[in-house]
Amino acid sequence: MKSYGFAAKAANTPLEPFTFTRRELQAGDIHIDIHYCGVCHSDLHMARNEWGVSQFPLVPGHEIVGRVVATGSAVSAFKPGDLVGVGVMVDSCGHCAQCHDGEEQYCEAGFTATYNGEEKVIGGKTFGGYADNIVVDSRFVVSVPENLPLAAVAPLLCAGVTTWSPLQHWNVQPGQRVGVIGLGGLGHMAVKLARALGAEVVLFTTSPAKGADALRLGASEVVVSKDAEQMAGVKNSLDMILDCVAAPHDLDPYLAALKTNGHLVLVGIPDAPHKSPDVTPIVFKRLSISGTSIGSIRETQQMLDFCGEHQIVSEVEVIRLDQVEQAFERMLKGDVKYRFVIDMKAQAAL
């Protein structure tokens, strides 16, 4: 099956038009016509081989929304015309304890990434959503609510579920106080989702200019983390903090902001280690420092259903596929509120 998209041919060259082949439809597969694909910061890391694992040519994209074109003979949960999504993973071993527990993202063999992963059916590697179509095992496809704007749904498949999963795992309840560090692609979704769950949200930022936007998105309070007085004002006041910053920073001030039994949960991966935290408050307040990775298919569907009920979507700027390099450059400067999304139906150099 022919597919047309944009690919990185090498780490030091811009993405360019690329024609490639998807696998033939298997019994359990779904063929999806891609309408929108979000631009995740990891797409930039992978296109530039900044993590040293990229295989070229590489077609990025793992925040995919589209319509079902055809289904394999064993698929009963979806039909042509259905609105669906595909996130960060498209397969897993299916046999380990984590897969049996419905937590495929922690598969002991490692899940198959939507791009730059191992294509188990035909061999070779997987290609992502910067393209006009995709073929995916139906077990890794989710239903998308029809009442939401599709472009703004796409980032929910990564940024949305990455923040939803810890909120669910640590059972955030109405009336609790939840901190969010960083108001970026992940952080703005954490604010929206925690607020919709009934929590009082405190946004930590190094930029006072982001305060008004944080309040608009649902934060009850904004704390400038460089201001010692403001940080002292939230000491021992939070049940949980979601750290959405993908850069090394001092965790100790945030541990001080937690109540006894509080959780500091890391969802951002820095390019260098965080400074080792002081164990004293961890011991004397029975705190935990944890991390989570994306979310399961079950959690992704749960999150999309919740977003459909509460009218929650990402804040996006829609671009054409041939504008993705400019989007990468702007992402490096932090010049996006809060996620770029590619309109695969817009006029582009395909």
Coordinates of C-alpha atoms in Angstrom, one line a residue:
M1 CA 0.0 0.0 0.0
K2 CA 1.5 3.3 -1.1
S3 CA 1.9 6.1 1.4
Y4 CA 3.1 9.7 0.8
G5 CA 4.6 11.8 3.5
F6 CA 7.6 13.7 4.7
A7 CA 10.8 12.0 6.1
A8 CA 14.1 12.8 7.5
K9 CA 16.7 11.2 5.3
A10 CA 19.6 12.1 7.7
A11 CA 20.1 13.8 11.0
N12 CA 21.5 17.0 9.4
T13 CA 19.0 17.4 6.5
P14 CA 15.5 18.9 6.5
L15 CA 12.4 16.7 6.2
E16 CA 11.5 16.2 2.5
P17 CA 8.7 14.5 0.5
F18 CA 8.9 10.7 0.7
T19 CA 7.0 7.8 -0.9
F20 CA 7.0 4.5 0.9
T21 CA 5.0 1.3 1.4
R22 CA 2.7 0.3 4.2
R23 CA 2.0 -3.4 4.9
E24 CA -1.0 -5.1 3.3
L25 CA -4.1 -5.2 5.4
Q26 CA -3.9 -8.1 7.9
A27 CA -7.0 -9.7 9.5
G28 CA -6.7 -7.6 12.6
D29 CA -5.6 -4.4 10.9
I30 CA -7.2 -1.0 10.2
H31 CA -6.4 1.2 7.3
I32 CA -6.7 4.9 8.3
D33 CA -6.9 8.0 6.2
I34 CA -4.9 10.5 8.3
H35 CA -6.5 14.0 8.7
Y36 CA -4.3 15.5 11.3
C37 CA -1.0 14.7 13.1
G38 CA 0.4 16.5 16.0
V39 CA 4.0 17.6 16.2
C40 CA 5.6 16.4 19.4
H41 CA 9.0 17.6 20.6
S42 CA 10.2 14.0 20.4
D43 CA 9.6 14.2 16.6
L44 CA 12.3 16.9 16.5
H45 CA 14.7 14.8 18.7
M46 CA 14.3 11.8 16.5
A47 CA 14.6 13.6 13.2
R48 CA 17.9 15.1 14.4
N49 CA 19.0 11.8 16.0
E50 CA 19.5 13.6 19.3
W51 CA 18.9 10.4 21.2
G52 CA 21.2 8.3 19.0
V53 CA 18.6 5.7 18.1
S54 CA 17.1 7.1 14.9
Q55 CA 17.0 4.9 11.7
F56 CA 16.8 6.8 8.4
P57 CA 14.7 7.4 6.4
L58 CA 12.4 8.4 9.3
V59 CA 8.8 9.5 9.1
P60 CA 7.8 11.1 12.4
G61 CA 4.4 11.5 13.9
H62 CA 2.5 9.7 16.7
E63 CA -0.5 12.0 17.4
I64 CA -2.7 10.7 14.6
V65 CA -6.4 11.4 14.0
G66 CA -8.3 10.1 10.9
R67 CA -11.1 8.1 9.4
V68 CA -11.2 4.3 8.9
V69 CA -10.9 3.4 5.2
A70 CA -11.0 -0.4 5.6
T71 CA -10.8 -3.1 8.2
G72 CA -9.3 -6.6 8.2
S73 CA -11.6 -9.6 8.4
A74 CA -11.2 -10.1 12.1
V75 CA -12.0 -6.5 13.1
S76 CA -15.4 -6.0 14.6
A77 CA -14.9 -2.9 16.9
F78 CA -14.4 -0.5 14.0
K79 CA -15.9 0.1 10.6
P80 CA -15.2 2.3 7.6
G81 CA -16.0 6.0 8.3
D82 CA -15.3 5.8 12.1
L83 CA -13.2 8.6 13.6
V84 CA -10.2 7.1 15.2
G85 CA -6.8 7.9 16.7
V86 CA -3.3 6.3 17.0
G87 CA -0.8 7.3 19.6
V88 CA 2.8 6.5 20.5
M89 CA 2.6 2.7 20.2
V90 CA 1.3 0.3 17.6
D91 CA 2.2 -3.1 19.1
S92 CA 3.6 -4.9 22.1
C93 CA 4.6 -8.5 22.9
G94 CA 1.1 -9.3 24.2
H95 CA 2.4 -12.0 26.6
C96 CA 4.2 -10.3 29.5
A97 CA 2.6 -9.4 32.8
Q98 CA 2.3 -5.7 31.9
C99 CA 0.5 -6.5 28.6
H100 CA -1.8 -8.9 30.4
D101 CA -2.6 -6.2 32.9
G102 CA -3.5 -3.7 30.1
E103 CA -0.4 -1.6 30.5
E104 CA 1.2 -2.1 27.1
Q105 CA 3.4 1.0 27.5
Y106 CA 5.5 -0.9 30.1
C107 CA 5.8 -4.1 27.9
E108 CA 8.8 -6.1 29.1
A109 CA 10.0 -6.6 25.6
G110 CA 9.4 -2.9 24.8
F111 CA 6.4 -1.6 22.9
T112 CA 6.6 -1.1 19.1
A113 CA 6.7 2.7 18.5
T114 CA 4.5 4.2 15.9
Y115 CA 7.6 5.3 14.1
N116 CA 11.2 4.2 14.2
G117 CA 10.0 0.9 15.7
E118 CA 10.3 -2.7 14.5
E119 CA 7.6 -3.6 12.0
K120 CA 6.8 -7.1 13.2
V121 CA 4.5 -8.2 10.3
I122 CA 6.6 -7.4 7.2
G123 CA 9.9 -6.5 8.8
G124 CA 11.9 -3.3 8.6
K125 CA 10.8 -0.3 10.6
T126 CA 7.6 1.6 11.3
F127 CA 6.7 4.9 9.7
G128 CA 4.6 7.5 11.5
G129 CA 1.9 10.0 10.9
Y130 CA 3.5 12.7 8.8
A131 CA 1.8 10.9 5.9
D132 CA -1.5 10.5 4.2
N133 CA -2.4 7.1 5.6
I134 CA -1.4 4.4 8.1
V135 CA -2.1 0.7 8.7
V136 CA -2.3 -0.3 12.4
D137 CA -3.3 -3.3 14.5
S138 CA -6.8 -2.5 15.7
R139 CA -5.8 -3.3 19.3
F140 CA -3.8 -0.1 19.2
V141 CA -6.5 2.1 17.7
V142 CA -8.9 4.2 19.8
S143 CA -12.2 5.9 19.1
V144 CA -12.3 9.7 18.9
P145 CA -15.4 11.6 20.0
E146 CA -17.2 13.2 17.1
N147 CA -18.0 16.4 19.0
L148 CA -14.5 17.7 19.3
P149 CA -12.5 19.8 16.8
L150 CA -10.2 17.2 15.2
A151 CA -7.1 19.2 14.8
A152 CA -7.1 19.9 18.6
V153 CA -7.7 16.3 19.4
A154 CA -4.5 15.0 17.8
P155 CA -2.1 16.1 20.7
L156 CA -4.4 14.2 23.2
L157 CA -2.9 11.0 21.8
C158 CA 0.4 11.8 23.4
A159 CA 0.4 15.0 25.5
G160 CA -3.1 14.3 26.8
V161 CA -2.7 10.7 27.9
T162 CA 0.9 11.3 29.2
T163 CA -0.6 13.7 31.8
W164 CA -3.9 11.8 32.2
S165 CA -2.2 8.5 33.2
P166 CA -0.6 9.8 36.4
L167 CA -3.7 11.7 37.4
Q168 CA -5.6 8.4 37.2
H169 CA -2.9 6.3 38.7
W170 CA -2.6 8.5 41.8
N171 CA -6.4 8.9 41.9
V172 CA -6.7 12.6 41.9
Q173 CA -10.0 13.6 43.5
P174 CA -12.1 16.8 43.7
G175 CA -10.8 19.2 46.2
Q176 CA -7.2 18.0 46.1
R177 CA -4.4 20.5 45.2
V178 CA -2.3 19.5 42.2
G179 CA 0.8 21.3 41.1
V180 CA 1.9 21.5 37.5
I181 CA 5.5 22.5 36.6
G182 CA 5.8 24.1 33.2
L183 CA 3.1 25.4 30.9
G184 CA 4.1 23.8 27.6
G185 CA 2.6 21.1 25.4
L186 CA 2.3 18.7 28.4
G187 CA 1.8 21.2 31.1
H188 CA -1.2 23.0 29.6
M189 CA -3.0 19.6 29.2
A190 CA -2.2 18.7 32.8
V191 CA -3.8 22.0 33.9
K192 CA -6.9 21.3 31.9
L193 CA -7.4 17.7 32.9
A194 CA -6.6 18.2 36.6
R195 CA -9.1 21.1 36.8
A196 CA -11.8 19.0 35.0
L197 CA -11.2 16.3 37.6
G198 CA -12.1 18.8 40.3
A199 CA -8.6 19.5 41.6
E200 CA -7.4 23.0 42.5
V201 CA -4.4 23.5 40.2
V202 CA -1.2 25.5 41.0
L203 CA 0.9 26.2 38.0
F204 CA 4.7 26.6 38.6
T205 CA 6.5 28.7 35.9
T206 CA 9.8 30.6 35.5
S207 CA 8.0 33.1 33.3
P208 CA 5.6 35.6 35.0
A209 CA 4.2 36.4 31.5
K210 CA 2.5 32.9 31.4
G211 CA 0.4 33.6 34.4
A212 CA -2.7 35.0 32.6
D213 CA -2.8 32.1 30.2
A214 CA -2.4 29.6 33.0
L215 CA -5.4 31.1 34.8
R216 CA -7.4 31.0 31.5
L217 CA -6.6 27.4 31.0
G218 CA -7.8 26.5 34.5
A219 CA -5.1 27.1 37.1
S220 CA -6.3 28.6 40.4
E221 CA -2.9 30.0 41.3
V222 CA 0.3 30.8 39.5
V223 CA 3.7 30.6 41.3
V224 CA 6.8 32.0 39.8
S225 CA 9.3 29.3 40.8
K226 CA 12.3 31.8 40.8
D227 CA 10.5 33.8 43.5
A228 CA 11.5 32.5 46.9
E229 CA 8.6 34.2 48.7
Q230 CA 6.0 32.8 46.3
M231 CA 7.5 29.3 46.7
A232 CA 7.4 29.6 50.5
G233 CA 3.7 30.5 50.2
V234 CA 2.9 27.0 48.9
K235 CA 5.0 25.0 51.3
N236 CA 3.4 21.8 52.5
S237 CA 0.2 22.5 50.5
L238 CA 0.0 20.2 47.5
D239 CA -1.1 16.6 47.3
M240 CA 0.7 15.9 44.0
I241 CA 2.9 17.7 41.5
L242 CA 3.2 16.8 37.8
D243 CA 6.7 17.8 36.6
C244 CA 6.3 18.5 32.8
V245 CA 9.6 20.1 32.2
A246 CA 12.1 18.3 30.0
A247 CA 15.2 20.2 31.2
P248 CA 17.3 19.5 34.3
H249 CA 16.3 21.5 37.4
D250 CA 16.3 21.4 41.2
L251 CA 13.6 19.2 42.6
D252 CA 14.0 20.2 46.2
P253 CA 11.8 23.3 46.1
Y254 CA 8.9 21.2 44.8
L255 CA 9.4 18.5 47.4
A256 CA 9.0 21.3 50.0
A257 CA 5.6 22.2 48.4
L258 CA 4.2 18.7 49.0
K259 CA 2.1 17.7 51.9
T260 CA 3.0 14.6 53.9
N261 CA 2.4 11.5 51.6
G262 CA 2.6 13.7 48.6
H263 CA 3.9 12.6 45.1
L264 CA 6.2 14.3 42.7
V265 CA 5.7 12.7 39.3
L266 CA 8.1 13.2 36.5
V267 CA 6.7 13.1 32.9
G268 CA 9.4 15.2 31.2
I269 CA 12.7 13.6 30.3
P270 CA 15.7 16.0 30.5
D271 CA 18.8 15.8 28.3
A272 CA 20.9 15.7 31.5
P273 CA 20.2 14.4 35.0
H274 CA 18.4 16.4 37.6
K275 CA 20.4 17.4 40.6
S276 CA 20.1 14.7 43.2
P277 CA 17.3 15.6 45.6
D278 CA 17.7 16.0 49.3
V279 CA 16.4 12.8 50.9
T280 CA 15.5 14.4 54.2
P281 CA 12.0 15.7 53.3
I282 CA 11.3 12.4 51.4
V283 CA 12.0 10.5 54.7
F284 CA 10.3 12.8 57.2
K285 CA 7.2 13.5 55.0
R286 CA 6.9 10.1 53.4
L287 CA 7.1 11.6 49.9
S288 CA 7.6 9.8 46.7
I289 CA 9.4 10.7 43.4
S290 CA 8.0 8.8 40.5
G291 CA 7.7 8.8 36.8
T292 CA 5.2 7.6 34.2
S293 CA 5.4 6.9 30.5
I294 CA 2.5 7.9 28.1
G295 CA -0.5 5.7 28.9
S296 CA -2.1 2.4 28.0
I297 CA -4.7 2.0 25.2
R298 CA -7.3 1.6 27.9
E299 CA -6.3 4.9 29.5
T300 CA -6.1 6.6 26.2
Q301 CA -9.7 5.6 25.4
Q302 CA -10.8 6.7 28.9
M303 CA -9.1 10.0 28.5
L304 CA -10.7 10.7 25.1
D305 CA -14.1 9.8 26.4
F306 CA -13.6 12.2 29.3
C307 CA -12.4 14.9 27.0
G308 CA -15.5 14.4 24.8
E309 CA -17.7 14.8 27.9
H310 CA -15.9 17.9 29.2
Q311 CA -15.1 19.5 25.8
I312 CA -11.4 19.4 26.5
V313 CA -8.8 19.7 23.7
S314 CA -5.3 20.9 23.2
E315 CA -4.4 24.5 22.3
V316 CA -3.0 24.2 18.8
E317 CA -1.6 26.0 15.8
V318 CA -2.4 24.2 12.5
I319 CA 0.2 24.0 9.8
R320 CA 0.8 22.4 6.4
L321 CA 3.1 19.4 6.2
D322 CA 5.6 21.5 4.2
Q323 CA 5.8 23.9 7.1
V324 CA 7.1 21.4 9.6
E325 CA 10.7 22.5 9.5
Q326 CA 9.7 26.0 10.4
A327 CA 7.6 24.5 13.2
F328 CA 10.7 22.7 14.5
E329 CA 12.7 25.9 14.5
R330 CA 9.9 27.7 16.4
M331 CA 9.6 24.8 18.9
L332 CA 13.3 25.2 19.7
K333 CA 12.6 28.9 20.6
G334 CA 9.5 28.0 22.6
D335 CA 7.4 29.9 20.1
V336 CA 4.2 27.8 20.1
K337 CA 1.0 27.9 22.1
Y338 CA 0.9 25.0 22.8
R339 CA 1.1 22.4 20.1
F340 CA 1.6 22.4 16.3
V341 CA -0.7 20.1 14.3
I342 CA -0.3 19.2 10.7
D343 CA -3.4 19.3 8.5
M344 CA -2.7 16.4 6.1
K345 CA -5.5 17.6 3.8
A346 CA -4.0 21.1 3.4
Q347 CA -2.1 22.0 0.2
A348 CA 1.4 20.8 0.6
A349 CA 4.4 19.5 -1.4
L350 CA 3.3 15.8 -1.4

